[in-house]
mmCIF file of C-alpha atoms in Angstrom:
data_model
loop_
_atom_site.group_PDB
_atom_site.id
_atom_site.type_symbol
_atom_site.label_atom_id
_atom_site.label_comp_id
_atom_site.label_asym_id
_atom_site.label_seq_id
_atom_site.Cartn_x
_atom_site.Cartn_y
_atom_site.Cartn_z
ATOM 1 C CA MET A 1 -36.269 -9.505 2.583
ATOM 2 C CA ILE A 2 -32.865 -8.137 1.616
ATOM 3 C CA ASN A 3 -30.496 -10.385 -0.279
ATOM 4 C CA LEU A 4 -26.792 -9.600 -0.072
ATOM 5 C CA VAL A 5 -24.965 -10.428 -3.261
ATOM 6 C CA PRO A 6 -21.182 -10.107 -3.415
ATOM 7 C CA ARG A 7 -19.867 -7.907 -6.202
ATOM 8 C CA LYS A 8 -17.957 -9.708 -8.890
ATOM 9 C CA GLU A 9 -15.740 -6.701 -9.506
ATOM 10 C CA ILE A 10 -15.242 -3.695 -7.236
ATOM 11 C CA PRO A 11 -14.491 -0.453 -9.096
ATOM 12 C CA LEU A 12 -11.355 1.426 -8.084
ATOM 13 C CA SER A 13 -13.351 4.605 -7.429
ATOM 14 C CA LEU A 14 -15.493 2.781 -4.851
ATOM 15 C CA THR A 15 -12.421 1.374 -3.118
ATOM 16 C CA LEU A 16 -10.758 4.790 -2.946
ATOM 17 C CA THR A 17 -13.952 6.491 -1.768
ATOM 18 C CA THR A 18 -14.642 3.989 1.016
ATOM 19 C CA THR A 19 -11.027 4.194 2.165
ATOM 20 C CA ALA A 20 -11.108 8.005 2.233
ATOM 21 C CA VAL A 21 -14.431 8.045 4.099
ATOM 22 C CA ALA A 22 -13.152 5.499 6.640
ATOM 23 C CA VAL A 23 -9.991 7.535 7.287
ATOM 24 C CA ALA A 24 -11.984 10.773 7.582
ATOM 25 C CA LEU A 25 -14.491 9.234 10.006
ATOM 26 C CA THR A 26 -11.637 7.810 12.075
ATOM 27 C CA LEU A 27 -9.955 11.220 12.304
ATOM 28 C CA ILE A 28 -13.242 12.888 13.229
ATOM 29 C CA ALA A 29 -14.015 10.265 15.885
ATOM 30 C CA GLY A 30 -10.493 10.541 17.318
ATOM 31 C CA ALA A 31 -10.694 14.329 17.432
ATOM 32 C CA ALA A 32 -14.100 14.108 19.117
ATOM 33 C CA ILE A 33 -12.753 11.733 21.775
ATOM 34 C CA PHE A 34 -9.842 14.064 22.527
ATOM 35 C CA GLY A 35 -12.250 17.008 22.657
ATOM 36 C CA VAL A 36 -14.554 15.211 25.104
ATOM 37 C CA LEU A 37 -11.548 14.388 27.296
ATOM 38 C CA GLY A 38 -10.660 18.081 27.421
ATOM 39 C CA TYR A 39 -7.675 18.090 25.075
ATOM 40 C CA ASP A 40 -7.166 20.196 21.982
ATOM 41 C CA PRO A 41 -8.131 17.843 19.115
ATOM 42 C CA LEU A 42 -5.894 19.533 16.533
ATOM 43 C CA ALA A 43 -2.867 19.459 18.850
ATOM 44 C CA ALA A 44 -3.503 15.771 19.552
ATOM 45 C CA LEU A 45 -3.762 14.926 15.860
ATOM 46 C CA TYR A 46 -0.601 16.966 15.232
ATOM 47 C CA GLN A 47 1.238 14.882 17.847
ATOM 48 C CA PHE A 48 0.031 11.677 16.205
ATOM 49 C CA PHE A 49 0.699 12.440 12.559
ATOM 50 C CA ILE A 50 3.021 15.430 12.076
ATOM 51 C CA ALA A 51 5.388 15.490 15.063
ATOM 52 C CA PRO A 52 6.813 11.973 14.521
ATOM 53 C CA VAL A 53 8.090 12.955 11.065
ATOM 54 C CA SER A 54 8.981 16.607 11.654
ATOM 55 C CA ARG A 55 12.720 16.046 12.263
ATOM 56 C CA GLY A 56 15.206 13.676 10.675
ATOM 57 C CA TYR A 57 16.101 11.743 13.815
ATOM 58 C CA GLN A 58 12.406 11.280 14.592
ATOM 59 C CA VAL A 59 11.850 9.686 11.190
ATOM 60 C CA ALA A 60 14.737 7.294 11.846
ATOM 61 C CA ASP A 61 13.320 6.489 15.281
ATOM 62 C CA LEU A 62 9.921 5.870 13.705
ATOM 63 C CA PHE A 63 11.453 3.328 11.319
ATOM 64 C CA VAL A 64 13.281 1.606 14.181
ATOM 65 C CA LYS A 65 10.012 1.255 16.080
ATOM 66 C CA ALA A 66 8.150 0.145 12.952
ATOM 67 C CA CYS A 67 10.598 -2.664 12.094
ATOM 68 C CA PRO A 68 9.041 -5.276 14.443
ATOM 69 C CA LEU A 69 5.586 -4.471 13.089
ATOM 70 C CA ILE A 70 6.828 -4.757 9.504
ATOM 71 C CA ILE A 71 8.474 -8.104 10.269
ATOM 72 C CA ILE A 72 5.297 -9.403 11.906
ATOM 73 C CA ALA A 73 3.086 -8.142 9.066
ATOM 74 C CA SER A 74 5.264 -9.678 6.367
ATOM 75 C CA GLY A 75 5.124 -13.009 8.189
ATOM 76 C CA LEU A 76 1.349 -12.841 8.598
ATOM 77 C CA VAL A 77 0.810 -12.345 4.871
ATOM 78 C CA PHE A 78 1.488 -16.028 4.245
ATOM 79 C CA SER A 79 -0.867 -17.366 6.897
ATOM 80 C CA TYR A 80 -3.728 -15.039 5.965
ATOM 81 C CA ARG A 81 -3.315 -15.857 2.274
ATOM 82 C CA ALA A 82 -3.737 -19.504 3.277
ATOM 83 C CA ASN A 83 -6.896 -18.622 5.272
ATOM 84 C CA VAL A 84 -5.225 -19.582 8.551
ATOM 85 C CA TRP A 85 -5.634 -17.382 11.606
ATOM 86 C CA ASN A 86 -2.398 -16.529 13.364
ATOM 87 C CA ILE A 87 -2.840 -14.304 16.384
ATOM 88 C CA GLY A 88 0.466 -15.358 17.958
ATOM 89 C CA ALA A 89 2.815 -13.517 15.611
ATOM 90 C CA GLU A 90 4.223 -11.443 18.465
ATOM 91 C CA GLY A 91 5.243 -14.598 20.333
ATOM 92 C CA GLN A 92 6.762 -16.029 17.173
ATOM 93 C CA MET A 93 8.791 -12.857 16.707
ATOM 94 C CA ILE A 94 9.920 -13.012 20.344
ATOM 95 C CA LEU A 95 11.098 -16.607 19.981
ATOM 96 C CA GLY A 96 12.783 -15.774 16.688
ATOM 97 C CA ALA A 97 14.589 -12.892 18.376
ATOM 98 C CA MET A 98 15.561 -15.206 21.213
ATOM 99 C CA PHE A 99 17.048 -17.793 18.853
ATOM 100 C CA SER A 100 18.849 -15.020 17.010
ATOM 101 C CA GLY A 101 20.157 -13.661 20.305
ATOM 102 C CA TYR A 102 21.381 -17.110 21.275
ATOM 103 C CA VAL A 103 23.507 -17.249 18.130
ATOM 104 C CA ALA A 104 24.892 -13.769 18.825
ATOM 105 C CA LEU A 105 25.685 -14.523 22.470
ATOM 106 C CA TYR A 106 27.105 -18.012 22.200
ATOM 107 C CA TRP A 107 28.426 -18.192 18.637
ATOM 108 C CA GLY A 108 29.505 -14.561 18.402
ATOM 109 C CA GLY A 109 33.078 -15.550 17.636
ATOM 110 C CA MET A 110 32.267 -16.803 14.148
ATOM 111 C CA PRO A 111 33.496 -14.739 11.176
ATOM 112 C CA ALA A 112 31.655 -11.450 10.773
ATOM 113 C CA PRO A 113 30.188 -12.168 7.291
ATOM 114 C CA LEU A 114 28.596 -15.355 8.643
ATOM 115 C CA LEU A 115 27.227 -14.088 11.952
ATOM 116 C CA LEU A 116 24.318 -11.942 10.705
ATOM 117 C CA PRO A 117 23.070 -14.575 8.216
ATOM 118 C CA ALA A 118 23.328 -17.208 10.966
ATOM 119 C CA MET A 119 21.366 -14.960 13.313
ATOM 120 C CA ILE A 120 18.685 -14.356 10.681
ATOM 121 C CA LEU A 121 18.412 -18.068 9.919
ATOM 122 C CA ALA A 122 18.171 -18.900 13.628
ATOM 123 C CA GLY A 123 15.492 -16.243 14.060
ATOM 124 C CA VAL A 124 13.437 -17.616 11.189
ATOM 125 C CA LEU A 125 13.754 -21.166 12.506
ATOM 126 C CA GLY A 126 12.847 -20.092 16.047
ATOM 127 C CA GLY A 127 9.718 -18.282 14.898
ATOM 128 C CA LEU A 128 8.826 -21.196 12.633
ATOM 129 C CA ALA A 129 9.219 -23.695 15.469
ATOM 130 C CA TRP A 130 6.964 -21.587 17.707
ATOM 131 C CA ALA A 131 4.362 -21.277 14.914
ATOM 132 C CA MET A 132 4.405 -25.032 14.368
ATOM 133 C CA ILE A 133 3.010 -25.695 17.852
ATOM 134 C CA PRO A 134 -0.500 -24.341 17.138
ATOM 135 C CA ALA A 135 -0.329 -25.750 13.600
ATOM 136 C CA ILE A 136 0.384 -29.269 14.857
ATOM 137 C CA LEU A 137 -2.269 -28.976 17.565
ATOM 138 C CA LYS A 138 -4.781 -27.786 14.945
ATOM 139 C CA THR A 139 -4.065 -30.599 12.488
ATOM 140 C CA ARG A 140 -3.771 -33.407 15.056
ATOM 141 C CA PHE A 141 -6.327 -32.457 17.706
ATOM 142 C CA ASN A 142 -8.473 -29.829 15.948
ATOM 143 C CA THR A 143 -7.716 -27.195 18.589
ATOM 144 C CA ASN A 144 -8.559 -23.555 18.054
ATOM 145 C CA GLU A 145 -5.456 -22.011 16.487
ATOM 146 C CA ILE A 146 -6.529 -18.503 17.511
ATOM 147 C CA LEU A 147 -6.641 -19.410 21.181
ATOM 148 C CA VAL A 148 -3.496 -21.550 21.167
ATOM 149 C CA SER A 149 -1.358 -19.044 19.261
ATOM 150 C CA LEU A 150 -2.572 -16.193 21.485
ATOM 151 C CA MET A 151 -1.780 -18.136 24.675
ATOM 152 C CA LEU A 152 1.639 -19.086 23.342
ATOM 153 C CA THR A 153 2.436 -15.382 22.966
ATOM 154 C CA TYR A 154 2.189 -15.010 26.740
ATOM 155 C CA VAL A 155 4.330 -18.104 27.207
ATOM 156 C CA ALA A 156 6.972 -16.607 24.883
ATOM 157 C CA VAL A 157 6.988 -13.320 26.816
ATOM 158 C CA LEU A 158 7.438 -15.141 30.117
ATOM 159 C CA PHE A 159 10.085 -17.435 28.628
ATOM 160 C CA ILE A 160 12.262 -14.616 27.317
ATOM 161 C CA ASP A 161 11.767 -12.731 30.591
ATOM 162 C CA TRP A 162 13.050 -15.789 32.451
ATOM 163 C CA THR A 163 16.097 -16.132 30.192
ATOM 164 C CA VAL A 164 17.051 -12.457 30.537
ATOM 165 C CA ARG A 165 16.641 -12.550 34.314
ATOM 166 C CA GLY A 166 18.217 -15.986 34.634
ATOM 167 C CA PRO A 167 20.734 -17.826 32.474
ATOM 168 C CA TRP A 168 21.442 -14.986 30.022
ATOM 169 C CA ARG A 169 21.788 -12.204 32.612
ATOM 170 C CA ASP A 170 24.966 -10.207 32.243
ATOM 171 C CA PRO A 171 27.012 -10.548 35.435
ATOM 172 C CA MET A 172 28.122 -6.935 34.938
ATOM 173 C CA SER A 173 24.542 -5.568 34.724
ATOM 174 C CA PHE A 174 24.356 -4.680 38.443
ATOM 175 C CA GLY A 175 21.192 -6.744 38.912
ATOM 176 C CA PHE A 176 19.318 -5.325 35.937
ATOM 177 C CA PRO A 177 17.757 -7.864 33.541
ATOM 178 C CA LEU A 178 20.181 -7.346 30.653
ATOM 179 C CA THR A 179 22.047 -9.762 28.422
ATOM 180 C CA PRO A 180 25.716 -9.247 27.617
ATOM 181 C CA MET A 181 26.305 -6.971 24.631
ATOM 182 C CA TYR A 182 26.285 -8.640 21.248
ATOM 183 C CA PRO A 183 29.524 -8.557 19.292
ATOM 184 C CA ASP A 184 29.784 -5.718 16.778
ATOM 185 C CA ALA A 185 29.435 -8.171 13.892
ATOM 186 C CA GLY A 186 26.038 -9.200 15.284
ATOM 187 C CA MET A 187 24.542 -5.724 15.130
ATOM 188 C CA ILE A 188 22.980 -3.907 12.217
ATOM 189 C CA ALA A 189 23.837 -0.227 11.874
ATOM 190 C CA ARG A 190 21.096 2.140 12.896
ATOM 191 C CA VAL A 191 18.984 3.671 10.123
#
């Protein structure tokens, strides 16, 4: 019989080695999949890893696209440190963005130095309110927080879709689901 005993201390060399082996095996498996599908594996890996950072504007675009993931990851740190599963972070970000957008659209006339902090505060409170739903259901009724938070993500997507196509639709958008433009004070300059 094999007994598994957790290590009390993991050496740094073992951590670095396992990480390097995992990355290498992932690259090899990815290249093999592209090869089986009939694509040039090296060209595919180039498009994944080198091309996105080969020009200055592409690096800026990469950071713009990474911002939502960074926001979600920094929010998930707290729940995972508390040993709480939170699969609905995307929905919480969507509701936070919606609350922030509400401030920009309907309170956009406030002084410029106050608008961005108000939008950030509204976004945090909106995401927090959406995260409280599975938390309350877990503590009161012992529901599965993984399932509830995941289902609430779909509700958030449908809710923001309804607002953009309904009450927040710009009358000058020619039927497209767009909100009116935010005031300049409610926008952050591009990277």
